[in-house]
Amino acid sequence: MPPTADDYIDINKVAVNPNAGGPAPGRGASRGTFTSRCGTNANGHHNSDNFIVAPGVTNGAHHTHDYVGNRSTDGNSTNESLAAARTTCRFGDLSPYYWPVLRRLGTEAGDAGAPGGGADGNVGPLIKPSSVSLRLRGNARASVAAMPRFLRVITGDAKAVTNGPANARAQWSCVGSGGRTTTKYPLCPGGRGVQRILDFPSCWDGKNIDSANHRAQIVFPLSSGRCPKNTTAVPQLRMTLTYNVPPGKSFAVDSFPAEKHNPLTDHGDFVRQDRRPPPARLCPARLCTETGSATWGRGAGGSGGPVSAGGRSRRPCCPHPSGPRW
């Protein structure tokens, strides 16, 4: 069943979200950022599995995922198989990053009878993202610790219609919309790209890489930006997916059949799997702030460091998120 007309909204009718950028940094904030460059799934890595919530199950998601990063990811993935795989990311980031595909409505595609495709009510050619931004950022109230290897992190609820909105985190927007975000599909003016903004939880329990509901091990900060009691701030992933879509109410996100392609069900997943060593030395937070968004390269002592616009490492380097403190 396709989305309803009410699932779409003119972005110009959406109010500016004053919290779109998150809480303002306070004293003690970690202001550094780090971008992992992993491409746009040019190699066509798709399946309808989800090894985090349905390990060992083929078509466990009943909708198709786009993947970047780890090239082996499927329903049978394990920590060991992820560690042995290749990646689409630069500088050895083996983390799998994935999200449900967008489709162009009104015509069938090659997977019309396939699981995760037409057999599960997901019909239409896939729309490839024009850009994928994977940006890790600090905490507005505290320094951040390293994410543990193999930490499972999910955002949003693929069953938000059935379960209710408690875990929904959908944010839809348009390029250049000035901070307007909505839980509906945005109709963007003048051919501007549609954007999906997925913010991930970033307050880790300090012990576990997974939990029974796949959420308890890492939760969202409070509205102030501070992490809840008995949790530790780790870098927060903001995934921004941009698409050139056909005009009008002509696109929809893949979903479980019962969710009827509701835009509120948008969600994303990743597993932190980085084989790079931490940097040889850490540096004052102000240097990360002054450098701005850092691209990871080779730094002092043969370890990673941020690369400037000219492609040369700065010294001392800003700590990589896999290091002891960031």
Short mmCIF file of C-alpha atoms in Angstrom, two decimals:
data_model
loop_
_atom_site.label_atom_id
_atom_site.label_comp_id
_atom_site.label_asym_id
_atom_site.label_seq_id
_atom_site.Cartn_x
_atom_site.Cartn_y
_atom_site.Cartn_z
CA MET A 1 0.00 0.00 0.00
CA PRO A 2 1.52 3.37 -1.00
CA PRO A 3 1.76 6.35 1.35
CA THR A 4 -1.26 8.61 1.69
CA ALA A 5 -1.43 12.19 0.42
CA ASP A 6 -1.27 13.36 4.04
CA ASP A 7 2.18 11.78 4.38
CA TYR A 8 3.63 14.64 2.28
CA ILE A 9 4.02 18.34 3.10
CA ASP A 10 5.31 21.45 1.35
CA ILE A 11 8.56 22.25 3.18
CA ASN A 12 7.67 25.96 3.13
CA LYS A 13 4.69 25.17 5.39
CA VAL A 14 7.00 23.63 8.01
CA ALA A 15 8.16 25.80 10.90
CA VAL A 16 11.88 26.22 11.51
CA ASN A 17 13.08 23.74 14.13
CA PRO A 18 15.05 25.74 16.74
CA ASN A 19 16.68 22.51 17.94
CA ALA A 20 17.75 21.27 14.51
CA GLY A 21 21.43 21.69 15.31
CA GLY A 22 21.17 20.27 18.82
CA PRO A 23 21.73 22.09 22.13
CA ALA A 24 24.24 24.94 22.24
CA PRO A 25 27.64 23.83 23.59
CA GLY A 26 28.31 24.75 27.21
CA ARG A 27 31.45 24.84 29.30
CA GLY A 28 33.28 21.55 29.06
CA ALA A 29 31.71 20.68 25.71
CA SER A 30 33.58 18.55 23.20
CA ARG A 31 33.37 20.54 19.98
CA GLY A 32 35.40 18.42 17.60
CA THR A 33 33.87 16.70 14.58
CA PHE A 34 34.99 13.86 12.35
CA THR A 35 33.64 12.78 8.96
CA SER A 36 33.94 9.23 7.67
CA ARG A 37 33.89 9.20 3.87
CA CYS A 38 32.30 5.98 2.65
CA GLY A 39 30.64 6.83 -0.68
CA THR A 40 27.01 6.47 -1.75
CA ASN A 41 26.73 2.70 -2.28
CA ALA A 42 28.02 2.88 -5.84
CA ASN A 43 28.72 -0.87 -5.68
CA GLY A 44 25.00 -1.62 -5.18
CA HIS A 45 25.20 -3.39 -1.81
CA HIS A 46 21.57 -4.13 -0.94
CA ASN A 47 19.66 -6.76 1.00
CA SER A 48 16.58 -7.02 3.20
CA ASP A 49 18.44 -8.38 6.24
CA ASN A 50 19.25 -6.75 9.58
CA PHE A 51 21.89 -8.64 11.53
CA ILE A 52 21.49 -6.37 14.59
CA VAL A 53 17.79 -6.99 15.27
CA ALA A 54 17.37 -10.27 13.34
CA PRO A 55 20.75 -12.06 13.35
CA GLY A 56 20.99 -15.11 11.11
CA VAL A 57 17.66 -14.35 9.41
CA THR A 58 17.32 -13.84 5.66
CA ASN A 59 14.84 -11.03 4.85
CA GLY A 60 14.59 -10.19 8.54
CA ALA A 61 13.80 -6.55 7.71
CA HIS A 62 11.15 -7.17 5.01
CA HIS A 63 12.44 -4.02 3.30
CA THR A 64 15.62 -3.27 1.37
CA HIS A 65 18.63 -1.53 2.90
CA ASP A 66 21.34 0.61 1.33
CA TYR A 67 24.80 -0.10 2.78
CA VAL A 68 28.07 1.79 2.88
CA GLY A 69 31.23 0.91 4.75
CA ASN A 70 31.69 -2.80 5.42
CA ARG A 71 31.19 -4.69 2.16
CA SER A 72 30.21 -8.04 3.69
CA THR A 73 27.17 -6.99 5.71
CA ASP A 74 24.15 -9.31 5.59
CA GLY A 75 21.93 -11.23 7.97
CA ASN A 76 24.71 -13.66 8.85
CA SER A 77 27.31 -11.03 9.74
CA THR A 78 29.30 -11.54 12.94
CA ASN A 79 32.00 -9.51 14.64
CA GLU A 80 34.55 -11.84 13.08
CA SER A 81 33.19 -11.59 9.54
CA LEU A 82 32.99 -7.80 9.77
CA ALA A 83 36.60 -7.61 10.96
CA ALA A 84 37.79 -9.73 8.02
CA ALA A 85 35.95 -7.80 5.30
CA ARG A 86 36.78 -4.91 3.01
CA THR A 87 35.20 -1.46 3.16
CA THR A 88 34.01 1.37 0.95
CA CYS A 89 35.26 3.88 3.54
CA ARG A 90 38.56 5.69 3.35
CA PHE A 91 41.33 4.91 5.83
CA GLY A 92 40.08 1.53 6.95
CA ASP A 93 36.75 2.26 8.66
CA LEU A 94 35.12 -1.20 8.58
CA SER A 95 31.88 -0.09 10.23
CA PRO A 96 28.66 -1.08 8.42
CA TYR A 97 26.25 1.84 7.98
CA TYR A 98 22.77 1.13 6.60
CA TRP A 99 19.26 2.52 6.14
CA PRO A 100 16.07 1.69 4.18
CA VAL A 101 16.12 2.67 0.52
CA LEU A 102 13.94 5.30 -1.14
CA ARG A 103 11.93 4.25 -4.19
CA ARG A 104 10.31 6.05 -7.09
CA LEU A 105 6.61 5.23 -7.06
CA GLY A 106 4.39 4.37 -10.00
CA THR A 107 6.39 1.69 -11.78
CA GLU A 108 7.79 -1.74 -11.00
CA ALA A 109 11.47 -2.59 -10.68
CA GLY A 110 13.50 -5.76 -11.06
CA ASP A 111 12.74 -6.86 -7.50
CA ALA A 112 8.95 -6.71 -7.98
CA GLY A 113 8.53 -10.33 -6.83
CA ALA A 114 11.47 -10.55 -4.46
CA PRO A 115 11.60 -10.62 -0.65
CA GLY A 116 12.20 -7.11 0.66
CA GLY A 117 10.89 -5.77 -2.65
CA GLY A 118 7.49 -6.30 -4.24
CA ALA A 119 6.82 -9.47 -2.24
CA ASP A 120 6.81 -7.28 0.87
CA GLY A 121 4.95 -4.35 -0.68
CA ASN A 122 8.02 -2.30 -1.62
CA VAL A 123 7.56 -1.45 -5.28
CA GLY A 124 9.51 0.85 -7.58
CA PRO A 125 13.03 1.60 -8.79
CA LEU A 126 15.54 2.48 -6.09
CA ILE A 127 16.61 6.12 -5.81
CA LYS A 128 20.34 6.32 -5.19
CA PRO A 129 21.47 8.99 -2.71
CA SER A 130 23.36 11.85 -4.32
CA SER A 131 25.40 12.26 -1.14
CA VAL A 132 25.91 10.47 2.17
CA SER A 133 27.36 12.37 5.12
CA LEU A 134 28.54 10.37 8.16
CA ARG A 135 29.57 12.96 10.72
CA LEU A 136 30.60 12.22 14.28
CA ARG A 137 30.38 15.11 16.70
CA GLY A 138 31.07 15.72 20.38
CA ASN A 139 28.77 16.29 23.33
CA ALA A 140 27.33 19.70 24.26
CA ARG A 141 28.13 19.28 27.96
CA ALA A 142 31.13 16.96 28.34
CA SER A 143 34.15 15.34 26.79
CA VAL A 144 33.47 12.07 25.01
CA ALA A 145 35.03 8.64 25.45
CA ALA A 146 35.80 6.19 22.67
CA MET A 147 33.04 3.95 21.37
CA PRO A 148 33.83 0.30 22.08
CA ARG A 149 34.51 -1.88 19.08
CA PHE A 150 31.42 -3.71 17.78
CA LEU A 151 28.96 -1.40 19.59
CA ARG A 152 25.51 -1.75 17.97
CA VAL A 153 23.72 1.58 17.51
CA ILE A 154 20.24 2.12 16.03
CA THR A 155 18.05 5.18 15.65
CA GLY A 156 14.37 5.49 14.87
CA ASP A 157 11.73 2.78 14.79
CA ALA A 158 10.97 0.80 11.64
CA LYS A 159 7.61 -0.09 13.25
CA ALA A 160 6.66 3.37 14.52
CA VAL A 161 3.11 3.07 13.15
CA THR A 162 2.50 -0.21 14.98
CA ASN A 163 4.51 0.61 18.12
CA GLY A 164 3.67 4.30 18.41
CA PRO A 165 6.06 7.25 18.17
CA ALA A 166 8.08 6.78 21.39
CA ASN A 167 11.23 5.62 19.59
CA ALA A 168 10.63 7.45 16.30
CA ARG A 169 13.46 9.79 15.26
CA ALA A 170 12.55 10.64 11.66
CA GLN A 171 13.74 14.03 10.41
CA TRP A 172 13.02 14.93 6.79
CA SER A 173 14.09 18.18 5.17
CA CYS A 174 15.18 19.85 1.94
CA VAL A 175 18.58 21.18 0.93
CA GLY A 176 18.74 24.85 1.91
CA SER A 177 15.53 24.78 3.94
CA GLY A 178 16.95 26.85 6.80
CA GLY A 179 16.45 24.39 9.64
CA ARG A 180 12.97 23.16 8.72
CA THR A 181 12.51 19.49 9.61
CA THR A 182 9.40 17.34 9.52
CA THR A 183 8.28 13.78 10.15
CA LYS A 184 6.49 13.81 6.78
CA TYR A 185 7.91 13.50 3.27
CA PRO A 186 8.98 17.02 2.26
CA LEU A 187 7.98 18.50 -1.08
CA CYS A 188 11.00 20.61 -1.97
CA PRO A 189 10.89 23.71 -4.21
CA GLY A 190 12.95 24.32 -7.30
CA GLY A 191 14.43 20.86 -7.59
CA ARG A 192 16.16 21.03 -4.22
CA GLY A 193 17.24 17.68 -2.85
CA VAL A 194 15.30 15.77 -0.23
CA GLN A 195 17.28 15.08 2.95
CA ARG A 196 16.94 12.45 5.64
CA ILE A 197 18.68 13.42 8.89
CA LEU A 198 19.29 10.54 11.28
CA ASP A 199 20.78 11.39 14.68
CA PHE A 200 22.00 8.40 16.67
CA PRO A 201 22.10 7.90 20.45
CA SER A 202 25.40 8.77 22.13
CA CYS A 203 25.23 7.95 25.86
CA TRP A 204 26.75 4.51 26.42
CA ASP A 205 26.17 2.36 29.51
CA GLY A 206 29.92 1.75 29.73
CA LYS A 207 29.64 -2.05 29.61
CA ASN A 208 27.58 -3.57 26.81
CA ILE A 209 27.82 -3.53 23.02
CA ASP A 210 24.23 -4.80 22.61
CA SER A 211 21.09 -5.47 24.65
CA ALA A 212 17.83 -7.39 24.38
CA ASN A 213 16.01 -4.47 22.74
CA HIS A 214 19.17 -3.21 20.97
CA ARG A 215 18.63 0.22 22.57
CA ALA A 216 19.39 -0.03 26.30
CA GLN A 217 23.17 -0.16 25.82
CA ILE A 218 23.25 3.33 24.29
CA VAL A 219 20.61 6.03 24.74
CA PHE A 220 20.00 9.62 23.68
CA PRO A 221 21.19 12.64 25.66
CA LEU A 222 18.71 14.71 27.65
CA SER A 223 17.29 17.86 26.05
CA SER A 224 20.14 19.83 27.66
CA GLY A 225 22.67 17.67 25.84
CA ARG A 226 23.85 16.04 29.06
CA CYS A 227 23.95 12.25 29.22
CA PRO A 228 21.64 10.49 31.71
CA LYS A 229 23.01 9.21 35.00
CA ASN A 230 25.24 6.13 34.76
CA THR A 231 26.00 6.67 31.08
CA THR A 232 29.08 8.03 29.34
CA ALA A 233 29.09 10.42 26.39
CA VAL A 234 30.54 8.99 23.18
CA PRO A 235 30.69 10.66 19.73
CA GLN A 236 27.26 11.08 18.14
CA LEU A 237 26.74 10.02 14.54
CA ARG A 238 24.62 12.30 12.37
CA MET A 239 23.80 10.58 9.08
CA THR A 240 22.54 12.96 6.37
CA LEU A 241 21.25 11.35 3.17
CA THR A 242 20.47 13.59 0.19
CA TYR A 243 18.40 12.57 -2.86
CA ASN A 244 17.32 14.03 -6.17
CA VAL A 245 13.73 12.83 -6.35
CA PRO A 246 11.07 13.19 -9.05
CA PRO A 247 8.61 16.08 -8.58
CA GLY A 248 5.53 15.67 -6.45
CA LYS A 249 4.35 12.84 -4.22
CA SER A 250 6.41 10.35 -6.12
CA PHE A 251 8.80 8.74 -3.64
CA ALA A 252 8.64 6.72 -0.45
CA VAL A 253 10.85 4.89 2.00
CA ASP A 254 10.85 1.08 2.16
CA SER A 255 9.04 -0.35 5.17
CA PHE A 256 7.59 -3.42 6.81
CA PRO A 257 4.26 -4.19 5.08
CA ALA A 258 2.13 -3.09 8.06
CA GLU A 259 3.89 0.29 8.28
CA LYS A 260 2.57 1.40 4.85
CA HIS A 261 5.68 3.44 3.94
CA ASN A 262 4.92 6.00 6.63
CA PRO A 263 7.80 8.52 6.75
CA LEU A 264 7.77 8.34 10.57
CA THR A 265 9.33 4.87 10.28
CA ASP A 266 12.63 6.19 8.92
CA HIS A 267 15.58 4.67 10.77
CA GLY A 268 19.24 3.75 10.51
CA ASP A 269 21.80 1.35 11.95
CA PHE A 270 25.55 1.10 12.37
CA VAL A 271 28.13 -0.98 14.20
CA ARG A 272 31.38 0.64 15.28
CA GLN A 273 34.11 -1.50 13.75
CA ASP A 274 37.32 0.43 13.25
CA ARG A 275 40.66 -1.32 13.00
CA ARG A 276 42.70 1.89 13.06
CA PRO A 277 44.92 2.47 16.09
CA PRO A 278 44.29 5.52 18.29
CA PRO A 279 46.57 8.50 17.62
CA ALA A 280 50.02 8.62 19.15
CA ARG A 281 49.10 11.69 21.21
CA LEU A 282 45.97 13.53 22.14
CA CYS A 283 45.62 17.27 21.79
CA PRO A 284 43.77 20.09 23.54
CA ALA A 285 40.12 20.37 22.55
CA ARG A 286 40.67 23.93 21.29
CA LEU A 287 42.80 22.61 18.42
CA CYS A 288 39.94 20.42 17.25
CA THR A 289 37.63 23.43 17.47
CA GLU A 290 40.00 25.60 15.48
CA THR A 291 40.47 22.95 12.81
CA GLY A 292 36.74 22.47 12.38
CA SER A 293 35.52 19.31 10.70
CA ALA A 294 38.44 16.96 10.29
CA THR A 295 39.02 14.34 7.63
CA TRP A 296 41.09 11.46 8.96
CA GLY A 297 44.51 10.85 7.44
CA ARG A 298 48.06 9.99 8.44
CA GLY A 299 49.37 11.94 11.39
CA ALA A 300 52.33 12.10 13.73
CA GLY A 301 53.91 8.80 14.65
CA GLY A 302 52.21 6.99 11.77
CA SER A 303 48.74 7.21 13.32
CA GLY A 304 45.70 9.12 12.15
CA GLY A 305 45.36 12.87 12.08
CA PRO A 306 43.03 15.43 10.50
CA VAL A 307 43.84 16.42 6.95
CA SER A 308 43.53 20.09 6.04
CA ALA A 309 41.88 21.34 2.87
CA GLY A 310 45.27 21.11 1.17
CA GLY A 311 45.54 17.44 2.07
CA ARG A 312 48.35 17.73 4.65
CA SER A 313 48.09 16.58 8.25
CA ARG A 314 48.18 19.17 11.01
CA ARG A 315 50.20 18.66 14.16
CA PRO A 316 49.30 17.98 16.88
CA CYS A 317 46.41 15.89 15.67
CA CYS A 318 42.87 15.91 16.95
CA PRO A 319 42.07 12.55 18.55
CA HIS A 320 40.20 10.04 16.46
CA PRO A 321 36.86 8.84 17.92
CA SER A 322 38.34 5.36 18.43
CA GLY A 323 41.02 6.80 20.71
CA PRO A 324 40.84 6.81 24.53
CA ARG A 325 39.35 10.31 24.85
CA TRP A 326 38.08 12.68 22.17
#
